[in-house]
Amino acid sequence: MSETTSEKRRQYPFDAIEPKWQRYWDEHKTYRTPNPGDEGFDPSKPKCYVLDMFPYPSGDGLHVGHPEGYTATDIFSRHKRKNGYNVLHPMGWDAFGLPAEQYAIKTGQHPRLTTERNIERFRAQLKRLGFCYDWDREINTTDPDYFRWTQWIFLQLYNSYLDENTGKARPVSELEAQGLSRDEVDARRLAYVAEVQVNWCPGLGTVLANEEVVDGKSEVGGFPVERRPLRQWMLRITAYAERLSNELEGLAWPEGIKRHQREWIGRSEGAEVRFALDGSGESITVFTTRPDTLFGATYMVLAPEHPLVDRVTSQSRKDAVEAYRKEIAGKSDMDRTALAKVKTGVDTGGFAVNPVNGGKIPIWIADYVLISYGTGAIMAVPAHDERDFEFATQFGLPIQLVVEAPPGNTEKCFTGDGVSINSGFISGLPTPEAKRRITAWLEERGLGRKTVNYKLRDWLFARQRYWGEPFPILWRDGRHEAVPEAELPVMPPELEDYLPTGTPEPPLSKAREWVRYSDNAVRETNTMPQWAGSCWYYLRFIDASNKERFVGAEAERYWMGSGGAPGGVDLYVGGTEHAVLHLLYARFWHKVLFDLGYVSTPEPFQRLVNQGLILGEDGQKMSKSRGNVVNPDHVVREYGADSLRLFEMFLGPLEQVKPWSTRGVEGVNRFLGRVWRLFLESSDEGANWALSPKVRDIAPSGRQLKVLHETIRKVETGIESLSFNTAISQMMIFANEFTTAEARPVSALAAFLHLLNPFAPHISEEIYEALQRRFSALPAGSLSELPWPRFEEQYLVEDTVEVVVQVNGKLRDRVTVAADAGDEMVKAAALASERVREHTAGRQIVKVVVVPKKLINVVVKP
RNA sequence: GCCCGGGUGGCGAAAUCGGCAGACGCAAAGGACUUAAAAUCCUUUUUCCGGCAACGGGAGUGCGGGUUCAAGUCCCGCCCCGGGCACCA
């Protein structure tokens, strides 16, 4: 009979001890974290807030990628807790979203049911991995007690505007007090309604994101997609562009992520320049980052949607312009910006006047100019802009050189900094100076001004979905207003079917009774996007069951307290896929709440770490279709949760991409077996275990103390820097060292269990319990709650050191010298070495480099 | 095209500040225990040359240069792999 792995003898009885300790922790609420003012709260301890990106509880259950980051934060949290911190380490569910809704459409089952079922499964799986979450703080974004506050925060945005003078959000009531009209106030709210172009897919009955549209058709199903204007809720994130960009500065985030966010926000400095329309009093304003090239503007381009297109188009060009605009209207942004595309556009027949030299230049429309950026119009300088160059070449438009490139430049179209030429009063000036000079010139004459533009767009916040937060908004006489706070949460209606309506009307509109709020008011029927719930969940964890407020003020101050740093959460771990959107949106909401005085720090997350992807055993991305998905449940069943945790950390650096290896799991499982047998023995093939007589109450040797303290140090620094793989290596060295010892000093072994505990909490608790029964001098209680051993430098100090001796950089010998020996003595010892003399014989010694306690390099003439 | 991340044994990797390259683990080979196997324990394992051997010598961190007494680590120029972005004036 062939043998399967599950029949193999277990290294140690993890299948018995893991459930035992999980039950113990649950029953004793070992990881319950009291808030200030709660019973058991110790205000003398410093705080540490350790956060995971909470998961979407999908129907597939946990993936081995989830436990990677979760184990890292778990180890970090346990270490902090053992070192005298109050640690906040919570978990919850980001549970609104499309999969549950689509399942509902197919089966008629309410999304709440599938969501609950999936959460049950996820929670059970996470508990089986022994994480030290305070489950009393569990939250769920679809819980009315949660989303009432998501809706409440939305109302704060709705009721606020950005005060230009202070750059901070203020209540719109201040504007009303200043006597601004209703329209003026509405135009300044941070949450506002606008008509925007969306991708509407009649076939699917929904609006699609740009990424979901390919070649003008829906990615799913291949139905045609139209661009159409739709009334949408928007959030004015652009008002915060400057702060979102600048305030990244003080955060301990990976540089790559910061750069990515800055690029996404895309701040660019330049000038707006007004071009008069030939033969009319009107003008077109363009944005340019290169006002110094104004003399080289040989034509102008408007976005096809630009409102002035009709005014500039000449009679003879009307048909061509109309045809082009129609063609463009049907295309998605994706198609319009498709790569390596040939540029398109048409001449409007109109002309503009270049303000610096009075030259008449033709006005074209082309889709390479976007209506949503800058002013939707550009001055084209084909000599110094690649896009303009390409367009001009294609349509035979003139190219006028106005910047001289530095010598040696061979580019056909030079876009860098140089010296202005053929440019009147700025000729001869280097680019930066030319920019300043011409901008000042334009400003003096009222023809332009210095401006800053951002790539960042306002956030389209409405979705035509069922399974999302309803807006706390009413419509009365064509005007929106807030649902009274006392009526929150606004619950979604019960529906018979969740099918799209076939029109841009959201599914909520089918609930007639629900929509009708009163005789003259109806409810908003859009719902919020999935991002909404995750924008503030880290705040709710602080005070998850507060009925009065989204988070209690005192608890918020304590857990988000940062000792002067901008961010409150001490460690935030998650995947790079959220590098931009989630982190940007959360920062935006946080800043608004900060401005309004609801939170105490300007930034949410101080230290951010991205865990790397775990690939399949074949080095490919894990996917069902490749059949290389590793199920964590199987690993736990075969090797235990401690082995899974330890292996995921031993695999390699947390932030690196790395492949799974089943053999590797066996390796760490064997290590845990070795640790087990360091303490326990079995006379009956592992059916029963008893503490080994080799474990004794004796003093450790100097060598053992050295290994122990080396291990304490490496594990400590490894945890702080999240280099768990090297910490584990060092623990393996410890185990190897003590396995060979006939008598094993209990003090050193007990200290080791403390070090292992954050990594492998179950086995370490179990062994410690057995140890404590025999050696009653050891403190009683759960290892998780006992203090971390103290590292003592003195045990690492040795009387003698081995010094490497090189001749011309090549290793030739080693000499052992007293640790406090002077350079001259060490040098003498090295030169006295026979092996060294063989290599220096008959050659002149040029110099001798001495690196104290490490190395000597004897340099000789060849 | 642009921007990140990465290239070190058969494999995953390690190497504070430039100072013994390959710790630790996997795999492989040999041995002990066993009737046998599994499990466990011990030994070897970058590569080439010489030697029965202990050992000795040379090369070696993607490639080519450079700085330095000394380079995986710093500088310049390339190559390859993985990920992301998409005409933002």
mmCIF file of C-alpha atoms in Angstrom, chain A residues 55 68 92 112 328 358 382 421 467 478 534 540 548 559 590 704 741 765 788 797 818 838:
data_model
loop_
_atom_site.group_PDB
_atom_site.id
_atom_site.type_symbol
_atom_site.label_atom_id
_atom_site.label_comp_id
_atom_site.label_asym_id
_atom_site.label_seq_id
_atom_site.Cartn_x
_atom_site.Cartn_y
_atom_site.Cartn_z
ATOM 1 C CA PRO A 55 -10.286 41.297 3.686
ATOM 2 C CA GLU A 68 1.334 36.246 5.106
ATOM 3 C CA GLY A 92 -13.036 42.927 10.354
ATOM 4 C CA ARG A 112 -26.720 39.546 3.418
ATOM 5 C CA ILE A 328 -15.225 60.587 -30.474
ATOM 6 C CA GLY A 358 -0.008 88.783 -32.673
ATOM 7 C CA PRO A 382 5.421 71.020 -32.123
ATOM 8 C CA ILE A 421 15.731 81.515 -29.275
ATOM 9 C CA TRP A 467 -25.215 45.954 -2.259
ATOM 10 C CA GLY A 478 -35.227 68.980 -7.653
ATOM 11 C CA SER A 534 -12.614 50.982 4.012
ATOM 12 C CA ARG A 540 -14.104 52.287 14.073
ATOM 13 C CA GLU A 548 -23.122 57.728 20.244
ATOM 14 C CA TRP A 559 -4.907 54.943 20.016
ATOM 15 C CA HIS A 590 -9.097 61.451 7.399
ATOM 16 C CA GLN A 704 24.974 28.549 25.847
ATOM 17 C CA ALA A 741 23.479 19.250 25.033
ATOM 18 C CA GLU A 765 2.317 27.770 25.185
ATOM 19 C CA TRP A 788 9.946 39.147 26.998
ATOM 20 C CA VAL A 797 31.665 39.556 24.912
ATOM 21 C CA ALA A 818 43.018 39.005 23.028
ATOM 22 C CA GLU A 838 55.022 32.365 2.758
#
